[in-house]
Tab-separated table of C-alpha atoms and ligand atoms in Angstrom:
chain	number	residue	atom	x	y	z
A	107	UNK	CA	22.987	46.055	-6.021
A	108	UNK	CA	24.647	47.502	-2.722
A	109	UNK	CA	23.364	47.107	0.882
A	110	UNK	CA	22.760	50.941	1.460
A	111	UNK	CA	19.734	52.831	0.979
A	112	UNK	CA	20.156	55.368	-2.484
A	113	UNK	CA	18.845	58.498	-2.299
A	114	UNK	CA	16.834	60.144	-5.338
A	115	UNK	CA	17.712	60.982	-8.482
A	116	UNK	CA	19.039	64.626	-9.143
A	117	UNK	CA	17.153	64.578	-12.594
A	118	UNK	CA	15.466	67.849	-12.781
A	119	UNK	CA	14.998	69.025	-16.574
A	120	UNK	CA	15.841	68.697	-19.959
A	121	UNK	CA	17.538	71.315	-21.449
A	122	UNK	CA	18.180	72.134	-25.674
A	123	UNK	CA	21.374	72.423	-26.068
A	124	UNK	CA	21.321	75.050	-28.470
A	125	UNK	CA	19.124	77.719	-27.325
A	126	UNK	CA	18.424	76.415	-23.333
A	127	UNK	CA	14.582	75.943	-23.441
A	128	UNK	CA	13.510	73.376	-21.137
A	129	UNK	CA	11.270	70.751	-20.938
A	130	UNK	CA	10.140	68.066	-18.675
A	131	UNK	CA	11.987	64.595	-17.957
A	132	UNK	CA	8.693	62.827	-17.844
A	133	UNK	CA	7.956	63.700	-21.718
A	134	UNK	CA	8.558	61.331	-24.130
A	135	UNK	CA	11.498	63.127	-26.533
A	136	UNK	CA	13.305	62.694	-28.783
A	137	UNK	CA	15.166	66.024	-30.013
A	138	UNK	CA	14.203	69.647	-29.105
A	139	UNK	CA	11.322	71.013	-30.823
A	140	UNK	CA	12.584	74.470	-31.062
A	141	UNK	CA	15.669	73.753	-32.872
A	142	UNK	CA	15.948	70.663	-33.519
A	143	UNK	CA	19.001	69.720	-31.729
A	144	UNK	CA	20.156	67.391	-28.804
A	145	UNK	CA	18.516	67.967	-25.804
A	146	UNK	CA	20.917	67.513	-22.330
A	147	UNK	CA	20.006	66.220	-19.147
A	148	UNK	CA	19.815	68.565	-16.140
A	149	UNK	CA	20.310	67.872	-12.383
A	150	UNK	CA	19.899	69.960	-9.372
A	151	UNK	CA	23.681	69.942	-8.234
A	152	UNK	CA	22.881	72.434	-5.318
A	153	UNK	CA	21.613	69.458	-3.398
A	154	UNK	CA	24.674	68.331	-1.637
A	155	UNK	CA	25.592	65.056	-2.987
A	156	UNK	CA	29.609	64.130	-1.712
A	157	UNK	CA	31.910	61.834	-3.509
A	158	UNK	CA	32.427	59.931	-0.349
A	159	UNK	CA	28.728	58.488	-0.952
A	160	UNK	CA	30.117	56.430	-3.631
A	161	UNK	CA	32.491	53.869	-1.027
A	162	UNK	CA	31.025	50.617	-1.262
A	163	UNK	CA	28.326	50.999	-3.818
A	164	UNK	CA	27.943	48.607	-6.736
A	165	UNK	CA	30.401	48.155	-8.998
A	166	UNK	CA	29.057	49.568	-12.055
A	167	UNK	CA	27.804	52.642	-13.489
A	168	UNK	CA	24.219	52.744	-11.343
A	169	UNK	CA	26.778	53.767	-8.241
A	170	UNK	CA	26.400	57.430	-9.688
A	171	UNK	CA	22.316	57.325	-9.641
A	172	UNK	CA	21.897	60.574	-8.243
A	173	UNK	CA	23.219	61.744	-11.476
A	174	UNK	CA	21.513	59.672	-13.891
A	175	UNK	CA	17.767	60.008	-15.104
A	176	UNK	CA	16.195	56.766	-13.507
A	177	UNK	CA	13.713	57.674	-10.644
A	178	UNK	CA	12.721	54.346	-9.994
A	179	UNK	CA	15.480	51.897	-9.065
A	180	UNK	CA	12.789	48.834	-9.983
A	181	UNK	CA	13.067	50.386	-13.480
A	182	UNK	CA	16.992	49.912	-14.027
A	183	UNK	CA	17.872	47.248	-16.469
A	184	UNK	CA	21.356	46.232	-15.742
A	185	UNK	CA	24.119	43.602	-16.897
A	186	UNK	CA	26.772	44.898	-14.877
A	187	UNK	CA	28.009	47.524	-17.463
A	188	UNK	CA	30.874	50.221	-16.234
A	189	UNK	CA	33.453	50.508	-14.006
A	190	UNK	CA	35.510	48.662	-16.474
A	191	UNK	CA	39.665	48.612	-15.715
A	192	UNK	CA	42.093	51.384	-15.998
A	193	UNK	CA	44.907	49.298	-17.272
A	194	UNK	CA	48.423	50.699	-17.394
A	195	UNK	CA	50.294	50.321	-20.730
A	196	UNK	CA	54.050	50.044	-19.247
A	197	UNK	CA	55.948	48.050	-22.637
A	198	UNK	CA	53.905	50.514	-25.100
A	199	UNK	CA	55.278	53.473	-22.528
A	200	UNK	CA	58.780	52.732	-22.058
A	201	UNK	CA	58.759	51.957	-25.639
A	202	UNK	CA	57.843	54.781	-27.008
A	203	UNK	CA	58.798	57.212	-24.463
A	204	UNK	CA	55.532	58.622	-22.715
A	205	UNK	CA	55.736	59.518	-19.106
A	206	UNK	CA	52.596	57.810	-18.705
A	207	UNK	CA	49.543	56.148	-20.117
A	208	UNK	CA	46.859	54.442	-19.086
A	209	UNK	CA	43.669	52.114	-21.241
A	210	UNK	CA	40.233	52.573	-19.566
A	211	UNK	CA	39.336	49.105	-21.447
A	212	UNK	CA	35.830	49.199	-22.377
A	213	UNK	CA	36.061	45.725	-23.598
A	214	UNK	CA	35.352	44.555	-20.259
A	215	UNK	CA	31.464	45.337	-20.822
A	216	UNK	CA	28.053	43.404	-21.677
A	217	UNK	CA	27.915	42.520	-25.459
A	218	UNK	CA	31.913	43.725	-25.780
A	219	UNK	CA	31.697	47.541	-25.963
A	220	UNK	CA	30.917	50.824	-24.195
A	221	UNK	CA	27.893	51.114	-26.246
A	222	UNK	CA	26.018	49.184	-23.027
A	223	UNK	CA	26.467	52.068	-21.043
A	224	UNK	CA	24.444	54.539	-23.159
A	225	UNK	CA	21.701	51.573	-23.880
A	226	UNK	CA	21.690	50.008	-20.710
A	227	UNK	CA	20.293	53.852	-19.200
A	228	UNK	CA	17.974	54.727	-22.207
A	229	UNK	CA	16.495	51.346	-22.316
A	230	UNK	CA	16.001	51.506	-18.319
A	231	UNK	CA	14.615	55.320	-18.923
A	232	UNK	CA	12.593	54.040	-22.137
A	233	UNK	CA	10.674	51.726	-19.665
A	234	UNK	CA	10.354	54.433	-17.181
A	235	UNK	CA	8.531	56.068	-19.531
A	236	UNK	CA	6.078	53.434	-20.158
A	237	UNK	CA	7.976	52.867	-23.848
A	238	UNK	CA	7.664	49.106	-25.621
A	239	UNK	CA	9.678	49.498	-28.465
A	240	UNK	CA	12.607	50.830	-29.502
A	241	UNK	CA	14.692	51.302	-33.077
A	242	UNK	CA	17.940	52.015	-33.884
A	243	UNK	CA	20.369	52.716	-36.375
A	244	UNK	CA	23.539	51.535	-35.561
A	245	UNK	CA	27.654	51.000	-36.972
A	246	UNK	CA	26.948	47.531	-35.421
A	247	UNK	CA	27.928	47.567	-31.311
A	248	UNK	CA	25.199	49.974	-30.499
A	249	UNK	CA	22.858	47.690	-31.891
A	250	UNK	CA	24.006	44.470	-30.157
A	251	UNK	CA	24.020	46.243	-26.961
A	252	UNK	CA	20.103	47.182	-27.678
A	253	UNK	CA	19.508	43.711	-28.435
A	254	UNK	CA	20.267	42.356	-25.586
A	255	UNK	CA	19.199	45.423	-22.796
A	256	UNK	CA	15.732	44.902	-24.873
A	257	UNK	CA	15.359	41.226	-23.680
A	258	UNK	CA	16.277	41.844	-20.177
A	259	UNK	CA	13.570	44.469	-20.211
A	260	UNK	CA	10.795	42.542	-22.176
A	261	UNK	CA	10.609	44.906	-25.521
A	262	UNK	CA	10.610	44.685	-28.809
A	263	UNK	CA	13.714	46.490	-30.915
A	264	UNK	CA	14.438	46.447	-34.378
A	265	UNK	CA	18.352	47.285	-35.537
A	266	UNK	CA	19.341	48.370	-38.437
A	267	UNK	CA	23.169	47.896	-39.793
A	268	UNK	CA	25.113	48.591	-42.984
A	269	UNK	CA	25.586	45.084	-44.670
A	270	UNK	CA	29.256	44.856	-44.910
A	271	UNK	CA	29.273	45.142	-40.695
A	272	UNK	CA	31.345	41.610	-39.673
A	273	UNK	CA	28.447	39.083	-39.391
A	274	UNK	CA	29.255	39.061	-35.687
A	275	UNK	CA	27.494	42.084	-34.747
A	276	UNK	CA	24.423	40.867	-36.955
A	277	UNK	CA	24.745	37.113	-35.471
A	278	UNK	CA	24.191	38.874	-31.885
A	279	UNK	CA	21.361	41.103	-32.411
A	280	UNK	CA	19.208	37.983	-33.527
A	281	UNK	CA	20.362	35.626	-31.092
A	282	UNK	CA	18.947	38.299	-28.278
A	283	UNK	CA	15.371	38.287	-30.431
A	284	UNK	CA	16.135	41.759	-32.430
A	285	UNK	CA	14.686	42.273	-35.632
A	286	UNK	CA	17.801	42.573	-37.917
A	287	UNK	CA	17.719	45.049	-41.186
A	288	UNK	CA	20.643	45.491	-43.083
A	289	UNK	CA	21.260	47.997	-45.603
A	290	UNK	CA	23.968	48.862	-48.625
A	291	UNK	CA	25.536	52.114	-47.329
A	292	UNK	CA	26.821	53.774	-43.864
A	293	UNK	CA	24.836	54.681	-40.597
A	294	UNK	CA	23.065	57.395	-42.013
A	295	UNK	CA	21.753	55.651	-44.825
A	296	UNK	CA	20.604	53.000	-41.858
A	297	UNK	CA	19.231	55.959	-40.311
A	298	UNK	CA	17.092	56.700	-43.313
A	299	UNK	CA	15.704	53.574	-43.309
A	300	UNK	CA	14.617	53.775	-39.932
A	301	UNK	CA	12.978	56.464	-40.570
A	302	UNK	CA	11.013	55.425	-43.424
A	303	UNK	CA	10.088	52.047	-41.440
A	304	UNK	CA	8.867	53.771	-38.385
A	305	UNK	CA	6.637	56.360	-40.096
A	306	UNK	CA	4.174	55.624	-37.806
A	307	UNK	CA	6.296	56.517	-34.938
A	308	UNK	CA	5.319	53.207	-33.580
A	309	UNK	CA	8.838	52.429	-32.240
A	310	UNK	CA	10.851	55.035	-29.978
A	311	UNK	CA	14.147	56.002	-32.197
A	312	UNK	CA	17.272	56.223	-30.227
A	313	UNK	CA	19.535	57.245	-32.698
A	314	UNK	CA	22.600	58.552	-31.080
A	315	UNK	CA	21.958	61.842	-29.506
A	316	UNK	CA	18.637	61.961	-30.978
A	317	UNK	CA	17.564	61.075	-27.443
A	318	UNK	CA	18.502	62.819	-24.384
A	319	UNK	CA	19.961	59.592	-22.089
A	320	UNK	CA	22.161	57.395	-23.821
A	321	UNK	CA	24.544	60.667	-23.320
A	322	UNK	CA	23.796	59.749	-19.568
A	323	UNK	CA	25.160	56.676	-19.617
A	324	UNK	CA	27.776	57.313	-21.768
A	325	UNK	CA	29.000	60.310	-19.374
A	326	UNK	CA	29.561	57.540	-16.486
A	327	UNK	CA	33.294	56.678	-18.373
A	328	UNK	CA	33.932	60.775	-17.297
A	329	UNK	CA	32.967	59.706	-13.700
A	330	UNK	CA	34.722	56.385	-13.473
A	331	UNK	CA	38.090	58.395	-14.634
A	332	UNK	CA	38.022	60.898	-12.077
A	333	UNK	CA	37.018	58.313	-9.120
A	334	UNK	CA	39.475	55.454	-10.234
A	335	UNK	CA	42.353	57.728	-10.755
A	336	UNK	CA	41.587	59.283	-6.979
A	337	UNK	CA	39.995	62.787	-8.395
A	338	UNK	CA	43.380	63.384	-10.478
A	339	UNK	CA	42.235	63.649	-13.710
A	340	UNK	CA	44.500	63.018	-17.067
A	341	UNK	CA	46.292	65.408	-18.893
A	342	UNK	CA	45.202	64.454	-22.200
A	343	UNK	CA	42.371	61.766	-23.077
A	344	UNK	CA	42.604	59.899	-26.153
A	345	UNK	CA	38.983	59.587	-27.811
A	346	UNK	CA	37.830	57.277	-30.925
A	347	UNK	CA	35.005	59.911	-31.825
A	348	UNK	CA	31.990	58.548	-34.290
A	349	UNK	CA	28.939	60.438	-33.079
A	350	UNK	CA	30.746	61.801	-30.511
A	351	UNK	CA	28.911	60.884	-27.742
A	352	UNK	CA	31.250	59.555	-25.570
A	353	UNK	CA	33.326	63.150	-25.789
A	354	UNK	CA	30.356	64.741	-25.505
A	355	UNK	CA	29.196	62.855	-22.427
A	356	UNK	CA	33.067	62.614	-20.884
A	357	UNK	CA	32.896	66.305	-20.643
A	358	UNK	CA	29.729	66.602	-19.000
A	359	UNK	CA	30.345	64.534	-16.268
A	360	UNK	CA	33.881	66.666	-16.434
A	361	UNK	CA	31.654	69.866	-16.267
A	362	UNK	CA	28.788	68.464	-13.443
A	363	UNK	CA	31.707	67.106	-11.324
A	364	UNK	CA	33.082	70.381	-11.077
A	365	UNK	CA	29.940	71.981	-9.855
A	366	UNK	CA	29.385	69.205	-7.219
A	367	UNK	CA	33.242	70.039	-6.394
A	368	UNK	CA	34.299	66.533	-6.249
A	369	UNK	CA	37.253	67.811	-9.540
A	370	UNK	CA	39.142	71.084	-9.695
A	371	UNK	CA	40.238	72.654	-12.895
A	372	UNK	CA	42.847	72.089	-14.950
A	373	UNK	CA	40.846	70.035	-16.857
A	374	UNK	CA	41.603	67.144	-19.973
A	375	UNK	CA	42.661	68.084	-23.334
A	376	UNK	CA	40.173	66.101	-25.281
A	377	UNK	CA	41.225	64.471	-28.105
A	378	UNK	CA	38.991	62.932	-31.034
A	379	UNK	CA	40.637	60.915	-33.492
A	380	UNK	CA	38.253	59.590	-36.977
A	381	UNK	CA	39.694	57.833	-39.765
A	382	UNK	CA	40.588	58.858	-42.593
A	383	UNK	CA	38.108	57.335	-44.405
A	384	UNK	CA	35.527	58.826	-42.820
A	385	UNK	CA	36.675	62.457	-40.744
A	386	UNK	CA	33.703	64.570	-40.516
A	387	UNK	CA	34.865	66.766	-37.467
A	388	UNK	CA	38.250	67.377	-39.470
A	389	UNK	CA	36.311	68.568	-42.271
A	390	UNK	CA	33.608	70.587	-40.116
A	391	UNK	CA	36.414	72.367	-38.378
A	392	UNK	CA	38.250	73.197	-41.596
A	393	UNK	CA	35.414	74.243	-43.714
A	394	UNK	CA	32.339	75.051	-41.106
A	395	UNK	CA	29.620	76.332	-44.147
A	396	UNK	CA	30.281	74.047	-46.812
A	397	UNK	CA	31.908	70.620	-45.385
A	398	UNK	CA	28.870	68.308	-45.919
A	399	UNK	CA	28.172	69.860	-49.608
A	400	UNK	CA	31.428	67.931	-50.720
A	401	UNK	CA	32.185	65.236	-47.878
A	402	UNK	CA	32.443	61.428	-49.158
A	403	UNK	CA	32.649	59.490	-46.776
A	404	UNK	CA	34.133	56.114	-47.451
A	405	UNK	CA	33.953	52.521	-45.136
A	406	UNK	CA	36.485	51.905	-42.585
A	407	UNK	CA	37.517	48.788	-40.584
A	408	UNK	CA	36.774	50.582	-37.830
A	409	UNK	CA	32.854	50.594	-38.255
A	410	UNK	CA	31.970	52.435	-34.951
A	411	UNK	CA	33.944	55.820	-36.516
A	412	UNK	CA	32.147	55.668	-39.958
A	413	UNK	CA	29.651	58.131	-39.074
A	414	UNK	CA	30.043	60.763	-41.998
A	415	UNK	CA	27.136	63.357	-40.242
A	416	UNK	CA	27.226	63.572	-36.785
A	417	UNK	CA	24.249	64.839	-35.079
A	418	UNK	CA	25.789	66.420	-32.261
A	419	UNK	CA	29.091	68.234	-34.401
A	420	UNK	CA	28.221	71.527	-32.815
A	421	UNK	CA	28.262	69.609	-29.254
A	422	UNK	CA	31.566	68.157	-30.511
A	423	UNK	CA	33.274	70.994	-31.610
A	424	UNK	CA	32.254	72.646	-28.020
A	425	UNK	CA	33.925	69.728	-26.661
A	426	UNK	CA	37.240	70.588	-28.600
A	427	UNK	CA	37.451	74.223	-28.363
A	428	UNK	CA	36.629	74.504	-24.913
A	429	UNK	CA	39.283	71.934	-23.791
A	430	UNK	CA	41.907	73.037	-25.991
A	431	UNK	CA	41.604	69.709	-27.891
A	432	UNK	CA	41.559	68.971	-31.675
A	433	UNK	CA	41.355	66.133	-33.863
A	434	UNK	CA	43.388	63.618	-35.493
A	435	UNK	CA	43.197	61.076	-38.765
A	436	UNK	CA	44.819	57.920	-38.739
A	437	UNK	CA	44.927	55.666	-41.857
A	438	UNK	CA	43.356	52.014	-42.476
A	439	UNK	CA	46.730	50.443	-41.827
A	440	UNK	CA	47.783	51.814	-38.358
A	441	UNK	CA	44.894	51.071	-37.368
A	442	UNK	CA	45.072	47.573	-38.233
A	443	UNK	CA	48.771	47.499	-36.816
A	444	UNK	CA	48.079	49.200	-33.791
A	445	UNK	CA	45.350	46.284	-33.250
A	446	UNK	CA	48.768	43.656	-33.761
A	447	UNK	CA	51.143	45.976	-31.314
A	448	UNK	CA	48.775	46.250	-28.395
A	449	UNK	CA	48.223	42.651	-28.394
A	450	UNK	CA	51.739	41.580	-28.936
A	451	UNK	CA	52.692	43.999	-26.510
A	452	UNK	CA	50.120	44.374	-23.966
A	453	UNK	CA	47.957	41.331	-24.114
A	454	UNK	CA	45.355	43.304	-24.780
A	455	UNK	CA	42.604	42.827	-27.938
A	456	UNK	CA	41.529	46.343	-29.112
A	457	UNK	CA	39.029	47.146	-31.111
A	458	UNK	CA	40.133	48.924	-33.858
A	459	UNK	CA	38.451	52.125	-32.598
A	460	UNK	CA	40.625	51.853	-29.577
A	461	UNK	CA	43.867	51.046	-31.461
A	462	UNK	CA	43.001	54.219	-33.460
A	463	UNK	CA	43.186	55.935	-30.860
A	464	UNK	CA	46.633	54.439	-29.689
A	465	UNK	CA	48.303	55.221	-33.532
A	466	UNK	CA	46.921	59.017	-32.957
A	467	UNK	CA	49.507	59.448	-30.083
A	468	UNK	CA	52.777	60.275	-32.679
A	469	UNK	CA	51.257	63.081	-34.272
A	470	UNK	CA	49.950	64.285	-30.674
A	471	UNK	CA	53.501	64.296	-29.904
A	472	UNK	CA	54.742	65.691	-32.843
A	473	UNK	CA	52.468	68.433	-33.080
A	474	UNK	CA	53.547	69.582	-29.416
A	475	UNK	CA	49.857	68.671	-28.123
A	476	UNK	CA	50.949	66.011	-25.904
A	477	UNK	CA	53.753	66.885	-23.299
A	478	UNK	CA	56.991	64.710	-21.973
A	479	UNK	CA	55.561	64.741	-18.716
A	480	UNK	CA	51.725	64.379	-19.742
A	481	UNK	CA	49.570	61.466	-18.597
A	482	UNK	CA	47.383	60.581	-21.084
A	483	UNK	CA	44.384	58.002	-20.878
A	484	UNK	CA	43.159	56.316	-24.270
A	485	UNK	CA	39.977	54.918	-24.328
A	486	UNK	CA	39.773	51.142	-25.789
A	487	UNK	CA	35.687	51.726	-26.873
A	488	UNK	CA	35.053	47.640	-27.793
A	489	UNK	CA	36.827	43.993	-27.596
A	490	UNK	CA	38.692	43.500	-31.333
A	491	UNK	CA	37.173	40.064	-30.720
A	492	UNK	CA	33.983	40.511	-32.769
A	493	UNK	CA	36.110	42.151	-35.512
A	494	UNK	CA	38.187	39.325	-36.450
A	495	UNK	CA	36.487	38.584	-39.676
A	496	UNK	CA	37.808	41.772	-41.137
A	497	UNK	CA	41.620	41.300	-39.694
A	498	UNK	CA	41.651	37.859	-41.436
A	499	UNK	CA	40.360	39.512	-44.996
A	500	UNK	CA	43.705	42.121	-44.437
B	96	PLP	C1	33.749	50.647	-30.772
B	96	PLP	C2	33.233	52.028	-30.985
B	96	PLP	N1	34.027	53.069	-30.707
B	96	PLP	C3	33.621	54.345	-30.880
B	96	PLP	C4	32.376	54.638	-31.400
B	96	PLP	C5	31.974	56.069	-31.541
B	96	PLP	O1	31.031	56.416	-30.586
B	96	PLP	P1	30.644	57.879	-30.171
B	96	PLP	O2	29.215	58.086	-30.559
B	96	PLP	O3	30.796	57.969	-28.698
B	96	PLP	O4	31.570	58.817	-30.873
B	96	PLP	C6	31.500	53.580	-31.722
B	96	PLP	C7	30.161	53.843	-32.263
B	96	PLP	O5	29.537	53.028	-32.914
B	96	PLP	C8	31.943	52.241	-31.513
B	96	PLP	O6	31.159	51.188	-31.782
B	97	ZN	ZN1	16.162	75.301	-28.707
C-alpha cells in the first residue's frame, strides 16, 4: 500500500441495469429483484476526484479506490492483482502489417489470469459485508482465483468445474483449501449444480454477473488502458468475450472516466471474439428471439469462452452496438496456432483466449473494421501455462 492518505470510496448505489431501480450497497445481492438482471455499481462522480491523484499510488488495481465498492481499506484482500504490462507486439506488427498493436498481458496476475481482478474485489466486498462463504461456478480460472482470494481472507468456497477442465485449474483450487466439484458438461451445467447444492443459500453465489462487484474489478483493465497509454485510448480493443464481463466492465470504466473527464470521446471499437465452438453473442445478434431454442454449444480448448448462455448478453450487446463493435469466430486450430506464433514470435505464452483474440485480427481487417492506421490493443486474459495439458493432446 502507498504512503498517502486515500480518500473515501465514491460507492453510492446499486443500480438494475435493466429498468434503473436502485438499491443499497450495504445489502447483500445477488441480482435485481425486479427483473432479474445484473445489477451495476454506482458512484457519485460529481465529487471531484482528478486523475493526477493516481501519481505514486500502489501499483495495482486498489490505486482507483474511489471508484471501487470497498469502504473499508482494512477489508481489501489483495495479492497484487492489476496494473499488469502493456507490451508492444513489434515482429507480429511489422509482420503482418498493422500500424500498431499493443498486449495488455493479463498473465502477469495472481493465480495466472485476469479473473483475480473481479475476485480479488468481490471477495474483499463479500467480507465487507460480513459474508463467510462463497460458491462458484467457473470455466476453471475464475475458480482458482476464488481459491486462493478465499484463503487470504479466511472463508470457506466451494468451486465447481466441468471435468474435462486441464487438471491444472482443479490441482490449484485444492491446494488453496477449496472444495472441488466437477461435473460432465459446460459452465452452465456447473452452474446448475451450484444451485442445487446451495439450496439453502448457505454460501453467497458469485456467478459471473450474478453479483454486482466482480464487474468492479474487472472494469480496472478499462482504467489501467487509459492511464498507461497517457489518456489516449486505442482505436480498436481486441476482447476474448465468455460472460462478457470484462467488455462489459472495460466500457464502464470507458463510460465513468468520461464523466470524471479524465478521457474524451472518440471512444474504442470493442471487439468480442468466441469460438466457434461455442458463439453465443454471434448467434444472439443474428437470431435475437429464438437463438437459445436451437444453440449447441460444443467444448473448446479455450475453456474461459465456453460459456453457451451468458447472463449479461443484453449488457454485451450494449457494449457492441454502442461502440460500433461486433463479434468474431475463430476456429479450434488458429487458436491453437496463434498460441505457437506469439510465442515463437513474441516470447510471449498466451492463453488460448488471448491468442483468440490475436487470430480475430485478419477478418477485422478484411471486413474493413480495423483501419491501416488503427492502434489496436488485444487483451491476453490468462498465462497458456496452465493449459499445456491440452496443447500436448493436439
Ligand atoms: C482466460 C479467460 N479469458 C476470457 C474469459 C471470459 O471472461 P468474461 O466473463 O470477461 O467474458 C475467461 C472466463 O472464464 C477466461 O478464463
Ligand atoms: Zn429492474
Amino acid at each position: 500500500m502507498g504512503k498517502q492518505q486515500y480518500p473515501y470510496s465514491l460507492v453510492t448505489v446499486l443500480r438494475c441495469s435493466n429498468c434503473n431501480r436502485s438499491y443499497p450497497v450495504s445489502e447483500v445481492i445477488n441480482v435485481s429483484p425486479c427483473c432479474n438482471q445484473p445489477l451495476l455499481v454506482e458512484y457519485d462522480l460529481q465529487k471531484t476526484f482528478s486523475k493526477e491523484e493516481l501519481a505514486g499510488r500502489e501499483n495495482d488495481l486498489w490505486r482507483y479506490f474511489e471508484m471501487l465498492p470497498v469502504k473499508e481499506r482494512v477489508n481489501i484482500f489483495s495479492l497484487g492483482e492489476g496494473f499488469t504490462p502493456i507490451l508492444s507486439l513489434k515482429k507480429l506488427s511489422n509482420k503482418y502489417g498493422y500500424s500498431s498493436l499493443l498486449m495488455k498481458d493479463e498473465s502477469h496476475n495472481p493465480t495466472g489470469s485476469f479473473k483475480a481482478r473481479g475476485i480479488s474485489v468481490a471477495v474483499s466486498k463479500a467480507k465487507e459485508l460480513g459474508i463467510k462463504k462463497i460458491i462458484i461456478p467457473t470455466a476453471g480460472n475464475a475458480g482458482g482465483a476464488l481459491a486462493a482470494y478465499c484463503a487470504k481472507a479466511d472463508m470457506e468456497c466451494i468451486v465447481i468445474m466441468p471435468a474435462h477442465t486441464p487438471d491444472v485449474f482443479k490441482n490449484e483450487c485444492e491446494m488453496y483449501g477449496a472444495k472441488l466439484i466437477t461435473v460432465k458438461g459446460l459452465i452452465n451445467d456447473c452452474a446448475k449444480k451450484a444451485n442445487e447444492i446451495n439450496e439453502k443459500n448457505e454460501y453467497f453465489n458469485i456467478s459471473t454477473l450474478k453479483e454486482p462487484y466482480r464487474l468492479e474489478g474487472k472494469k480496472t483493465m478499462g482504467y489501467e488502458i487509459a492511464e498507461q497509454l497517457n489518456w489516449h485510448l486505442p482505436d480498436v480493443i481486441v476482447y476474448p468475450a465468455g460472460g462478457g464481463t470484462g467488455l462489459i466492465g472495460i466500457w464502464k470504466a470507458f463510460d465513468e472516466m468520461l464523466k470524471l473527464g479524465w478521457i474524451k470521446k472518440p471512444l474504442p471499437k470493442m471487439i468480442a471474439v468466441q469460438p466457434e465452438n461455442c458463439a453465443p453473442i454471434k448467434a444472439a445478434l443474428k437470431d435475437p428471439d429464438n437463438w437459445e431454442k436451437n444453440f449447441v454449444p460444443a467444448p473448446t480448448i479455450a475453456h474461459g469462452l465456453a460459456v453457451p448462455f451468458p447472463f449479461g448478453m443484453n449488457l454485451i450487446k450494449k457494449v457492441l452496438a454502442e461502440s460500433n463493435g461486433e463479434v468474431i469466430t475463430v476456429t479450434e486450430k488458429e487458436i491453437t496456432d496463434g498460441i505457437y506464433e506469439i510465442a515463437r514470435t513474441e516470447g510471449i505464452f498466451v492463453s488460448p483466449e488471448g491468442s483468440a483474440a490475436w487470430k480475430a485480427l485478419p477478418y477485422l481487417k478484411q471486413k474493413g473494421t480495423i483501419k491501416d492506421r488503427d492502434n489496436i490493443l488485444l487483451l491476453n486474459t490468462a498465462s497458456g501455462y496452465k493449459y499445456m495439458e491440452d496443447l500436448h493432446k493436439r
